[in-house]
Short mmCIF file of C-alpha atoms in Angstrom, two decimals:
data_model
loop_
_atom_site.label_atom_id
_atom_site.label_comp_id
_atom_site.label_asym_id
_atom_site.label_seq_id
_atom_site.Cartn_x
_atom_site.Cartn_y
_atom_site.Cartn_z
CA UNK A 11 24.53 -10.86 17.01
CA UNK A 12 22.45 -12.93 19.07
CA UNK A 13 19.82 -13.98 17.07
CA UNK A 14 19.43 -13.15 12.86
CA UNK A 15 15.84 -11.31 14.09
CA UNK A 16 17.84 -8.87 16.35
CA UNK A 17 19.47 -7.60 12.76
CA UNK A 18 17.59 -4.78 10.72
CA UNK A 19 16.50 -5.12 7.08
CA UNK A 20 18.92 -3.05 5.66
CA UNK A 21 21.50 -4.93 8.02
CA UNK A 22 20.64 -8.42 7.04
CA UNK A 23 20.91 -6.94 3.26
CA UNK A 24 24.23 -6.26 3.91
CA UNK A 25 24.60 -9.56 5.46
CA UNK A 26 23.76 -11.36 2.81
CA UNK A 27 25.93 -9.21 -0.09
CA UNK A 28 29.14 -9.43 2.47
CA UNK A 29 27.80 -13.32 2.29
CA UNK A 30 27.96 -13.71 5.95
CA UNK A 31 24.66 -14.94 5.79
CA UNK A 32 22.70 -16.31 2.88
CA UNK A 33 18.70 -15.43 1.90
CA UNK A 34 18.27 -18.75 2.73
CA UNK A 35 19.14 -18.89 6.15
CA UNK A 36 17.69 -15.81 7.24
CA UNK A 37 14.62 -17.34 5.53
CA UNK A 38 14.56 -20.83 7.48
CA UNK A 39 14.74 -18.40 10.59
CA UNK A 40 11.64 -16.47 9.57
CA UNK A 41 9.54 -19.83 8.81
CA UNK A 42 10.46 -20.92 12.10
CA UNK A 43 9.70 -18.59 13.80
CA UNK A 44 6.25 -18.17 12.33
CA UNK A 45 5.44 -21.97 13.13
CA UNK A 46 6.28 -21.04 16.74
CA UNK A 47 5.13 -17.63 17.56
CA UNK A 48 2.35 -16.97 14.89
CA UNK A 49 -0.17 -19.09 16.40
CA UNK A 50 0.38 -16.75 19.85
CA UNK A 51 0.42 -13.32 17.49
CA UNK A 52 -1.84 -13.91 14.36
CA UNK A 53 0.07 -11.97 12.51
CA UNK A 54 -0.01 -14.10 9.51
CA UNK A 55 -3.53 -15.17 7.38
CA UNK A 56 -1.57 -17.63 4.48
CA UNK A 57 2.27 -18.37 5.23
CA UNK A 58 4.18 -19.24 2.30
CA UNK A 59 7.33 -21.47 3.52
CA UNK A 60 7.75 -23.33 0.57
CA UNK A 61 7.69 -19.93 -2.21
CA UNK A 62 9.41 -18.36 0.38
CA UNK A 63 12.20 -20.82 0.40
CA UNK A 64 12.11 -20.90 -3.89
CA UNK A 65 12.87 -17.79 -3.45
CA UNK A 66 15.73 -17.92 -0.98
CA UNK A 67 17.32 -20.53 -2.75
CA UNK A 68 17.00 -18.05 -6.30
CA UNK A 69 18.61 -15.32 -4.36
CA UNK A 70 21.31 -17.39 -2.84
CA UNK A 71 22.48 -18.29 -6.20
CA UNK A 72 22.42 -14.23 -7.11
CA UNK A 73 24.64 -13.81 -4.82
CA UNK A 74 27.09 -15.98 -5.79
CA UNK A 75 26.86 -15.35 -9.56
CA UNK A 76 26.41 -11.30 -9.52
CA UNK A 77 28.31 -8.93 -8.34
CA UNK A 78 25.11 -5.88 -9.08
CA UNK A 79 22.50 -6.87 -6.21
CA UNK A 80 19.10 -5.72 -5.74
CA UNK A 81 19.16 -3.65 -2.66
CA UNK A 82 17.02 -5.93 -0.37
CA UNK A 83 18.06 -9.49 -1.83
CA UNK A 84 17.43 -12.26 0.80
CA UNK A 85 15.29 -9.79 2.83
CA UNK A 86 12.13 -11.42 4.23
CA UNK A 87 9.18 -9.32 3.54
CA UNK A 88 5.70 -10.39 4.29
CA UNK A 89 2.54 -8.74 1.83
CA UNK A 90 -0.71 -7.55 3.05
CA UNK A 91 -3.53 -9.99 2.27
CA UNK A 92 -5.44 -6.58 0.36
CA UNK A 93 -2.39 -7.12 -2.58
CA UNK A 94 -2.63 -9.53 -5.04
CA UNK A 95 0.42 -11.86 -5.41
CA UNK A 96 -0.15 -14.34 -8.08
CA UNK A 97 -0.72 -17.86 -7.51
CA UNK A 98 -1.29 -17.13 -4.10
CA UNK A 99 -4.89 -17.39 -2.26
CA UNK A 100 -5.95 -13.93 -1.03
CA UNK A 101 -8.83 -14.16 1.35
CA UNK A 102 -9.25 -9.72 1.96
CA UNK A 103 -9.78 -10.81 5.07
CA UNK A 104 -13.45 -11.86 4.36
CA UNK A 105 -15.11 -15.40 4.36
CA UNK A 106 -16.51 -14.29 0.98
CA UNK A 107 -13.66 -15.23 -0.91
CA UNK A 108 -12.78 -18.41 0.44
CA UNK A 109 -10.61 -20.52 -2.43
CA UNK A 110 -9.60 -17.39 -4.37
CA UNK A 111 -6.03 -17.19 -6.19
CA UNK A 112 -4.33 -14.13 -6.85
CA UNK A 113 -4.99 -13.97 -10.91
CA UNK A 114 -1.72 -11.41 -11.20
CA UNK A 115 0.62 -9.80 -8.83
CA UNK A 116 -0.15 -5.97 -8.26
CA UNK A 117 2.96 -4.02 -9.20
CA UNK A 118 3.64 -3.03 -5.65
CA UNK A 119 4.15 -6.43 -5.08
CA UNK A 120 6.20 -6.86 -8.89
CA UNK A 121 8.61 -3.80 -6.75
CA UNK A 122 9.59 -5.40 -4.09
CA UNK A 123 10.46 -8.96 -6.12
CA UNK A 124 12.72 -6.83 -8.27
CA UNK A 125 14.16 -5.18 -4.57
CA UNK A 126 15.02 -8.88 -3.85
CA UNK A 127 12.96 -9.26 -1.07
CA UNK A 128 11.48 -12.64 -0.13
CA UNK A 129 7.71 -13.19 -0.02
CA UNK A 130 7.30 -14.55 3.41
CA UNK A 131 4.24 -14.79 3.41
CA UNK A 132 0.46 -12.96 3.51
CA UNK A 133 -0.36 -11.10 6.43
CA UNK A 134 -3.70 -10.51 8.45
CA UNK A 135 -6.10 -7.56 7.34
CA UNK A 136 -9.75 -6.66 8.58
CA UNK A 137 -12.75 -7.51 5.99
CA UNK A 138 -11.91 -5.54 2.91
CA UNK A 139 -9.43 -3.21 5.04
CA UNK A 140 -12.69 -1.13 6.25
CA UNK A 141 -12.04 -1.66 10.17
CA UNK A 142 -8.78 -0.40 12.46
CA UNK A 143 -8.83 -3.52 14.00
CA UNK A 144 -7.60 -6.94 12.60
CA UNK A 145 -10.79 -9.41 13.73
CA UNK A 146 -12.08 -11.31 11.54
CA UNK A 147 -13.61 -14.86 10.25
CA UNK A 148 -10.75 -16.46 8.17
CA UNK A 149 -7.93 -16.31 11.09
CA UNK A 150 -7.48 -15.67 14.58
CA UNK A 151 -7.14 -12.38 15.76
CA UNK A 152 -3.97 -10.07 15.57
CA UNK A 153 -2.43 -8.96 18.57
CA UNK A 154 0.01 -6.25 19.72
CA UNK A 155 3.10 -8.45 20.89
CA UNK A 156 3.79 -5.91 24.08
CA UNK A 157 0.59 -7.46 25.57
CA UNK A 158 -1.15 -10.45 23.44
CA UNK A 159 -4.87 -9.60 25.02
CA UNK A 160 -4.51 -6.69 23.22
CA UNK A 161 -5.23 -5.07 19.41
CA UNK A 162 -2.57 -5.09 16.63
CA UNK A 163 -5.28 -2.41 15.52
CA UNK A 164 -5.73 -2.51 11.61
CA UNK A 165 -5.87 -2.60 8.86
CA UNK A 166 -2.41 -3.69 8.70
CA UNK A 167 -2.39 -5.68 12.24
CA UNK A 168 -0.67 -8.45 10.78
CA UNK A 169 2.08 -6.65 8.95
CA UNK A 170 2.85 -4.62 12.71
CA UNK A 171 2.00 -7.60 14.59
CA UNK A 172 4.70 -9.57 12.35
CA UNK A 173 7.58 -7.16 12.73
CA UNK A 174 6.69 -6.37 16.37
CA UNK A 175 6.96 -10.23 17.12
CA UNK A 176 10.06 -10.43 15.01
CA UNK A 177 8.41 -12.43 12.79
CA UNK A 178 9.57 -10.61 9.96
CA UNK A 179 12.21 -7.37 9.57
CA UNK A 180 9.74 -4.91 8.00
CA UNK A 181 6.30 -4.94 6.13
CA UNK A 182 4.46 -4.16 3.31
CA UNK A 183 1.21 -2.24 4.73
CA UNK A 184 -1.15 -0.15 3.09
CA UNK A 185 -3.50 3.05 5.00
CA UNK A 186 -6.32 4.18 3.71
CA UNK A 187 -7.34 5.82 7.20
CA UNK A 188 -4.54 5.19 9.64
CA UNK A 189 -4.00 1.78 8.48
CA UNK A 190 -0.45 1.98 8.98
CA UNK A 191 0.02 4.44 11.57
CA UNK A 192 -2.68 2.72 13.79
CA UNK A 193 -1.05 -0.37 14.16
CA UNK A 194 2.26 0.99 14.26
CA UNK A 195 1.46 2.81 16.91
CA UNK A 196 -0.41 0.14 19.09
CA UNK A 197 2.69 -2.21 17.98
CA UNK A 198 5.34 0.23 18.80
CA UNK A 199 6.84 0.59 15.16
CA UNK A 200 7.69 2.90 12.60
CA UNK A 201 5.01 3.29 10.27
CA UNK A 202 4.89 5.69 6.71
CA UNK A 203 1.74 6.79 5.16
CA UNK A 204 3.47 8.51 1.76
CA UNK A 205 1.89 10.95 -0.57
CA UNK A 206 -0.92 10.44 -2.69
CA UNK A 207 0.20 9.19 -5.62
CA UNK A 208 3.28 7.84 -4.20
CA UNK A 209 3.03 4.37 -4.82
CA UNK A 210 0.36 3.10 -7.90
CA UNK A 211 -2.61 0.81 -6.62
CA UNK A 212 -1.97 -0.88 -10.42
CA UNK A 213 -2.94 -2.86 -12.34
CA UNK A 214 -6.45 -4.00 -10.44
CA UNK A 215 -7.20 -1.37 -7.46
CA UNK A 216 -8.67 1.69 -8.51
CA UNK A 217 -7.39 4.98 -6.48
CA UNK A 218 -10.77 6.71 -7.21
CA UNK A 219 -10.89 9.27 -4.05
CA UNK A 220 -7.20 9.11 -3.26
CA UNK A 221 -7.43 8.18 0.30
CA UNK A 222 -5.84 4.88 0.36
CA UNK A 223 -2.02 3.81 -0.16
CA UNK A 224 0.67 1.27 0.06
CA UNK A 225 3.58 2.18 2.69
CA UNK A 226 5.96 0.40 5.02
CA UNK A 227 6.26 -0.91 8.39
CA UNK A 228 9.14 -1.31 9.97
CA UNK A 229 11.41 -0.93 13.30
CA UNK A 230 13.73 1.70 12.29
CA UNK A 231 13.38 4.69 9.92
CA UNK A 232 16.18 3.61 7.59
CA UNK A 233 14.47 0.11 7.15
CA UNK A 234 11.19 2.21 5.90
CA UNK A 235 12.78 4.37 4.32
CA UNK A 236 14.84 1.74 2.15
CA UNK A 237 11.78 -0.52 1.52
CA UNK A 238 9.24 3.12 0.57
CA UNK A 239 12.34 3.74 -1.49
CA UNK A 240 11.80 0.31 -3.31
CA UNK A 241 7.56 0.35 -3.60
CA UNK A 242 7.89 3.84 -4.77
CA UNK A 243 6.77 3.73 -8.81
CA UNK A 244 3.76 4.96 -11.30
CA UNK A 245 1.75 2.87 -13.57
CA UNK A 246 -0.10 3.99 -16.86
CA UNK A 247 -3.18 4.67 -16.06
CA UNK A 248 -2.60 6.02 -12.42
CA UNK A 249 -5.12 9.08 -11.11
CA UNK A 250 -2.63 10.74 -8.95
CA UNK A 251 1.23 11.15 -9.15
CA UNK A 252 3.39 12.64 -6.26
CA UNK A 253 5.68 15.16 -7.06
CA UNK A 254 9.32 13.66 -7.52
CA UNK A 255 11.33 13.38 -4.08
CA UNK A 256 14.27 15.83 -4.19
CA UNK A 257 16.21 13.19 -2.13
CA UNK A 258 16.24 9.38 -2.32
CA UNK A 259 14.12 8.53 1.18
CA UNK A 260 17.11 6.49 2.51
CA UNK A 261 19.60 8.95 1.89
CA UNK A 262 17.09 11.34 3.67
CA UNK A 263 16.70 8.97 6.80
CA UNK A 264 20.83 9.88 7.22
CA UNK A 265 20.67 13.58 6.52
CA UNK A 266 20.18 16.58 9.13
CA UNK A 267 16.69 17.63 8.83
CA UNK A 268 17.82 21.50 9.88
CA UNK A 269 15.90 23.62 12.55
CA UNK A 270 11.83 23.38 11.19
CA UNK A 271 8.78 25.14 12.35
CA UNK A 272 6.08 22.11 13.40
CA UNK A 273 2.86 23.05 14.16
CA UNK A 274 1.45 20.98 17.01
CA UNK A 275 -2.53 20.14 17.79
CA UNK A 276 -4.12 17.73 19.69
CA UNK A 277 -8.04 18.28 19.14
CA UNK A 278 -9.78 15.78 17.93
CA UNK A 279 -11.86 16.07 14.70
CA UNK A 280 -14.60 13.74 15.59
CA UNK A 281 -17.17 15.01 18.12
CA UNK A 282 -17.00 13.35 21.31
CA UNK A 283 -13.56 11.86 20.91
CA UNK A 284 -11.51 11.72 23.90
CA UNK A 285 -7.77 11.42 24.36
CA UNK A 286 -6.67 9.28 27.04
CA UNK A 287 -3.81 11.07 29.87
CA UNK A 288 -1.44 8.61 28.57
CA UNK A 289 -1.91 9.61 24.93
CA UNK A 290 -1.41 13.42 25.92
CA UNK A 291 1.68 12.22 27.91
CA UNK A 292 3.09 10.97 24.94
CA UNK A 293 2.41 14.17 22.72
CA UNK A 294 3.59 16.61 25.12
CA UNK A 295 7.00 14.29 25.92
CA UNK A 296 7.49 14.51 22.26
CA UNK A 297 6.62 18.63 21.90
CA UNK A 298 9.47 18.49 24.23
CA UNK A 299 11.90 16.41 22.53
CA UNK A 300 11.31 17.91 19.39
CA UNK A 301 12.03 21.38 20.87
CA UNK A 302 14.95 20.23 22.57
CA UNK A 303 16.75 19.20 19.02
CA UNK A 304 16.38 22.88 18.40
CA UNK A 305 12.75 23.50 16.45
CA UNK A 306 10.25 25.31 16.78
CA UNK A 307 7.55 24.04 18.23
CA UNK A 308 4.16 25.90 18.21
CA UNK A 309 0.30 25.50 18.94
CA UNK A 310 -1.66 25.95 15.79
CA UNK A 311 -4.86 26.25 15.10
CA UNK A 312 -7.37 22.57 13.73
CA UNK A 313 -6.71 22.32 9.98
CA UNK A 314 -9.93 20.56 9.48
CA UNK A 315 -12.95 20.37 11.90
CA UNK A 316 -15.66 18.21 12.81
CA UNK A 317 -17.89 19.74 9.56
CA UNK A 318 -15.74 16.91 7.30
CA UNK A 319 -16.95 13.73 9.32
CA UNK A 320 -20.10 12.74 7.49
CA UNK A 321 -18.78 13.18 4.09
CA UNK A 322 -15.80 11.20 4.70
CA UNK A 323 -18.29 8.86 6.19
CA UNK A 324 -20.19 8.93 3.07
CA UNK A 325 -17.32 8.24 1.18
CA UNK A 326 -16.22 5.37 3.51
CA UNK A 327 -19.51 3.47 3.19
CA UNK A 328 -19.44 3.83 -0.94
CA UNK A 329 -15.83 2.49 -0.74
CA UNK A 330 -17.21 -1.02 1.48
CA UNK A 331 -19.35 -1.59 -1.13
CA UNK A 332 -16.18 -1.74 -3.76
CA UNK A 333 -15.28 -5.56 -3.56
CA UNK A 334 -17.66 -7.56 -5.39
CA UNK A 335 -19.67 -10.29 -3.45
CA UNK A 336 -21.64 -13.00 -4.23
CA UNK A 337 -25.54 -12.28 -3.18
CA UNK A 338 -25.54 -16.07 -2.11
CA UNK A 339 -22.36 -15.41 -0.25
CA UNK A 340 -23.50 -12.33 1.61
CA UNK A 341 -24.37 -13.79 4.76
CA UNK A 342 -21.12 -14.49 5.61
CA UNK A 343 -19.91 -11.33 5.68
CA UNK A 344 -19.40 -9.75 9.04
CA UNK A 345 -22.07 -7.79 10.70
CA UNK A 346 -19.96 -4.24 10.65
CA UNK A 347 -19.23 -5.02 6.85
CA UNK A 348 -23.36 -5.81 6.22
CA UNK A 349 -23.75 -1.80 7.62
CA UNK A 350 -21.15 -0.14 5.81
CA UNK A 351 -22.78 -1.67 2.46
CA UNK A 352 -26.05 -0.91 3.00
CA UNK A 353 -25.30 2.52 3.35
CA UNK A 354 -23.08 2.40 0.57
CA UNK A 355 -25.58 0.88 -1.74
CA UNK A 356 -28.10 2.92 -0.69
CA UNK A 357 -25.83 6.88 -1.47
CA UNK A 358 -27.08 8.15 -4.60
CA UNK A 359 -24.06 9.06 -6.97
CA UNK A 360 -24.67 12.53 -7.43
CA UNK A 361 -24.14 12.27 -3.36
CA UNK A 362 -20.78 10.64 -3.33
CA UNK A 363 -19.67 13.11 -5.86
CA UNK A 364 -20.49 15.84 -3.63
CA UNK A 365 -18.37 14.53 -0.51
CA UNK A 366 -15.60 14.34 -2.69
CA UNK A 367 -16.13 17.48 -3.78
CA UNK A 368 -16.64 19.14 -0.05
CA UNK A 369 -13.62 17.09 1.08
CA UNK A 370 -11.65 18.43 -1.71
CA UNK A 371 -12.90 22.17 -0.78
CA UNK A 372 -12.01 21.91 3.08
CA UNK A 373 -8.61 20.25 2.17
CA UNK A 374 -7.99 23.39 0.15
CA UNK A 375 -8.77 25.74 3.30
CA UNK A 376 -6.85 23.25 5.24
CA UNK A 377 -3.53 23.67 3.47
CA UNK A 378 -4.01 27.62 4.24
CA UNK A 379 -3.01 26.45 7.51
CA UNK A 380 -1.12 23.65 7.06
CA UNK A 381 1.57 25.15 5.01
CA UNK A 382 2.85 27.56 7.67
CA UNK A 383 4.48 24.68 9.23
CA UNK A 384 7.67 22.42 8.03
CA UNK A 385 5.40 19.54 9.94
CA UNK A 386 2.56 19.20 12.30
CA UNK A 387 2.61 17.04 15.53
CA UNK A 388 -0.24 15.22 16.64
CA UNK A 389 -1.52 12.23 18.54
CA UNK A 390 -1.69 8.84 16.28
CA UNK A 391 -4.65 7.20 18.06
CA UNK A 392 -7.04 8.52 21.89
CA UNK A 393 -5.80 5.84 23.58
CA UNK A 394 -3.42 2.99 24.39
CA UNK A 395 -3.99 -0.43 22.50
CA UNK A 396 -7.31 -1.95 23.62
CA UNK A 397 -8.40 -5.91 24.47
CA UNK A 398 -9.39 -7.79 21.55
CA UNK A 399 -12.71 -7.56 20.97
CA UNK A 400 -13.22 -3.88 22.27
CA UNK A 401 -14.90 -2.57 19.37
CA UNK A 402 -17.30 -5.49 19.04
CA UNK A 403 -18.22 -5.72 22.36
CA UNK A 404 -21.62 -3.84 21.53
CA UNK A 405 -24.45 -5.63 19.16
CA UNK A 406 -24.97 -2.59 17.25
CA UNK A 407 -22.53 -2.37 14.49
CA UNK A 408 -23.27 1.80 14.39
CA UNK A 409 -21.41 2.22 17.81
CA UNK A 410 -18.66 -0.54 16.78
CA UNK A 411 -18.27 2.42 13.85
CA UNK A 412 -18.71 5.18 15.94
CA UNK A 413 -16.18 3.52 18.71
CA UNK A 414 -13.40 3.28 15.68
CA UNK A 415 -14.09 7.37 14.89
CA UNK A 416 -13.54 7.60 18.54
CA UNK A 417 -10.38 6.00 18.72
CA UNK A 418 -8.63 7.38 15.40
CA UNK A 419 -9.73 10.45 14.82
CA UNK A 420 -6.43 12.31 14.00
CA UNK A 421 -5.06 9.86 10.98
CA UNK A 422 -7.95 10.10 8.38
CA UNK A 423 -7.63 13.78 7.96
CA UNK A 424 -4.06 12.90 5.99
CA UNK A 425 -5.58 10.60 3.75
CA UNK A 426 -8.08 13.16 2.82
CA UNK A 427 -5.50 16.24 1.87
CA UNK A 428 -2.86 13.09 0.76
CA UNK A 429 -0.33 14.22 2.68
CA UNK A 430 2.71 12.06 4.14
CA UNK A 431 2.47 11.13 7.73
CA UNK A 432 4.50 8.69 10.14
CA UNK A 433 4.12 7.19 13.30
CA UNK A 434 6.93 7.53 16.01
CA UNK A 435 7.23 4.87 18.47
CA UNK A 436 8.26 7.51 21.12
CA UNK A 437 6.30 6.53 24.50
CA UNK A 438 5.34 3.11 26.35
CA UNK A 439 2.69 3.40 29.18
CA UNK A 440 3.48 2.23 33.18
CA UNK A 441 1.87 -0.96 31.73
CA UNK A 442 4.20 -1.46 29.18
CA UNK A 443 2.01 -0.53 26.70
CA UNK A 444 3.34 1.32 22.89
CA UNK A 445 1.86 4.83 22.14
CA UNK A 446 2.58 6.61 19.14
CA UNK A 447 2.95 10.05 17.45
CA UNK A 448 1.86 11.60 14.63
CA UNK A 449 3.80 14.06 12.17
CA UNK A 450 2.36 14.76 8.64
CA UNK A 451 4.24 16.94 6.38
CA UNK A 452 3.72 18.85 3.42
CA UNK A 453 2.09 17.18 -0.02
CA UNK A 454 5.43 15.35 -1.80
CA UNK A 455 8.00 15.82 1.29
CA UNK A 456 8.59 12.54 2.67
CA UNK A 457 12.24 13.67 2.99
CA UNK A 458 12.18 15.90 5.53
CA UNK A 459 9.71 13.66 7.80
CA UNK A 460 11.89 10.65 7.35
CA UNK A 461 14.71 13.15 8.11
CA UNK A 462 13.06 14.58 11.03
CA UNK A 463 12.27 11.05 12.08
CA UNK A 464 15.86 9.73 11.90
CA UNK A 465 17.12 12.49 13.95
CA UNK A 466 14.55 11.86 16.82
CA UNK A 467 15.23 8.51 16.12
CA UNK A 468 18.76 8.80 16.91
CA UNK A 469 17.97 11.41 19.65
CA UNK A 470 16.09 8.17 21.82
CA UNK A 471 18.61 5.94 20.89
CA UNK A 472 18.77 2.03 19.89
CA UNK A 473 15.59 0.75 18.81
CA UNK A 474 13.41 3.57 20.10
CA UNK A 475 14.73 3.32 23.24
CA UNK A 476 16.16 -0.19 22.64
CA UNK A 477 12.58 -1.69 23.65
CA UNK A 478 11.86 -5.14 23.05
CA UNK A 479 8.41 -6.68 23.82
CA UNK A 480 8.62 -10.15 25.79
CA UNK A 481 8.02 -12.62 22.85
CA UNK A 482 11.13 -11.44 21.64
#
């Protein structure tokens, strides 16, 4: 072992119950190197050193009273600054709520405590989650670690910009239109959107429409499928509950997935979208890969088409206008936030109602489709990561919106049918640049994706390929 950032999460777990190295330790490591990288990444919006190290010490002395460990325990986990962790500020990535403290912890964040993970700290997010890029107001901008001019994309850029970096072994994320897969694919990570219903938004965030959740990022498939494993729970009170897993997800991440039938489809469901040669490089190279672990691999037709873009739009705007805000304080929020409100505030009820309902109908046609196929193979994003500032570069904040349609047009369709989906790390540009894939799977079958995932996984070899970016 060179260094204790080179080790997985589930292998510094094991670490720490063999006692070869204690939470606190690891910890001290993960502090330091957030004092010495972060400022280079932005990865992280509110570190936490000293509750981290609390929290170290607590699980140090597990260890050496207990002999029945959490799974996790001394594992350094950072939490998206869109969860609540009490006593801690939360800023939702918006200068709005500048000097607000956490009033309760939201049970995601109550999970991964009792997993034994360590609260590292809380990492960048866009204003209120809305954008797929992390630029905002209350911290510098995240940034892909394989090139630091570069996106971490969004919501969760700081989660994949921490674990990218090394500056933590996995993440808490959460994707409520790519969130997760985005910036796992622009960071070159493993990323898991799970079923609707998966993980409860309890006891604060509502999960009205369904389209948002919590997942993990992480490097390997074993590490997300351990730490989906631990966030996975219901609440009273939830909307939606995900059928029950046949298989623990970690046991699945070291199971044969068998031969499966994955649909594959690369058209875009936002008009005028383009995917980038690079992008289609990376789909095709895994359409091969996939083949050559013996499935079938197979053209299918679009699930959804372009017909579902302005009622998910609708739907988008009402949800930007869900965080309360102080009139007084509105100036200050950003100028793409000010348009998605206003358009919010201004859709009648009886017409949010309706693109819920139309979304629900198409999703309905869609699985008609869908369901012929063990998985379906996609692109994550159109194009490699892009410079910071890409999507701002124009004063209108319509084509800033219209520019993130553009770029992620295949990840939002998931969110509306609630469907699992990952991102594979499976292709790097000439540049040196990460570019993801897609695979969804059927509603409730994380399983066989993580399965399907390890086996690819495995099929690369090391991490992905054993790829490392420079600030290593």
């Amino acid at each position: 072992m060179a260094h204790i950032h080179d080790l997985t999460a589930l292998e510094q777990a094991a670490a720490v119950r063999a006692r070869e190295l204690s939470p606190v330790e690891i910890t001290k490591h993960y502090i330091e190197r957030v004092e010495r990288l972060d400022p280079r990444v932005g990865a992280f919006v509110t570190p936490t050193p000293e509750r981290a190290l609390e929290e170290a010490r607590r699980a140090e002395a597990q260890v050496m009273e207990s002999a029945d460990l959490p799974p996790l325990l001394g594992v350094p986990i950072p939490v998206k600054d869109l969860n609540l962790v009490k006593d801690v500020p939360i800023r939702f990535g918006s200068a709005t709520y500048e000097g607000f403290v956490a009033p309760v912890d939201d049970s995601v964040v109550e999970r991964l405590r009792a997993a034994g993970t360590i609260m590292l700290g809380k990492t960048a997010t866009p204003e209120f989650g809305l954008p797929c890029y992390t630029e905002t107001d209350v911290s510098p901008p995240s940034r892909t670690p394989w090139d630091l001019t570069r996106s971490a994309g969004g919501s969760s850029g700081g989660a994949a910009a921490a674990v990218a970096a090394g500056l933590a072994p996995a993440a808490q994320g959460s994707d409520g239109a790519g969130s997760i897969r985005i910036p796992a694919s622009v960071c070159g990570l493993y990323g898991i959107k799970p079923t609707r219903g998966r993980i409860s938004f309890a006891p604060v965030v509502p999960d009205l429409a369904g389209l948002s959740t919590n997942g993990p990022i992480a490097r390997t498939v074993a590490d997300a499928a351990a730490l989906l494993e631990a966030m996975a729970h219901n609440q009273p009170g939830d909307l939606y509950h995900a059928p029950p897993s046949p298989v623990g997800f970690l046991e699945a991440a070291r199971r044969e997935p068998g031969r499966l039938r994955i649909g594959r489809n690369a058209t875009p469901v936002v008009p005028g979208a383009e995917v980038h040669p690079d992008v289609m490089a990376a789909y095709e190279e895994a359409s091969r890969l996939l083949e050559s672990l013996g499935h079938e691999v197979v053209d299918m037709p679009p699930a959804f088409d372009g017909s579902i873009l302005a009622e998910f739009e609708r739907l988008w705007f009402c949800f930007a206008c869900m965080h309360p805000v102080d009139p007084s304080l509105e100036p200050r929020l950003r100028p793409l936030t000010r348009w998605l409100r206003e358009r919010g505030f201004a859709t009648p009820a009886p017409a949010f109602l309706q693109a819920q309902a139309t979304l629900q109908t198409a999703t309905r046609f869609a699985f008609l489709v869908m369901n012929d196929y063990d998985a379906i193979l996609s692109p994550t994003v159109t194009q490699p990561p892009v410079p910071i500032g890409w999507f701002e570069d124009v004063e209108d904040p319509e084509e800033t919106f219209h520019r993130m349609e553009r770029f992620a047009p295949f990840a939002a369709p998931y969110n509306i049918s609630g469907q699992p989906a990952v991102n594979l790390p499976l292709h790097w540009t000439g540049a040196g640049l990460p570019i993801g894939v897609m695979l969804a799977g059927r509603f409730g079958d994380e399983a066989t994706l993580i399965s399907l995932s390890a086996q690819v996984e495995a099929a690369v070899g090391g991490f992905w390929g054993d790829r490392r970016p420079e600030i290593w």
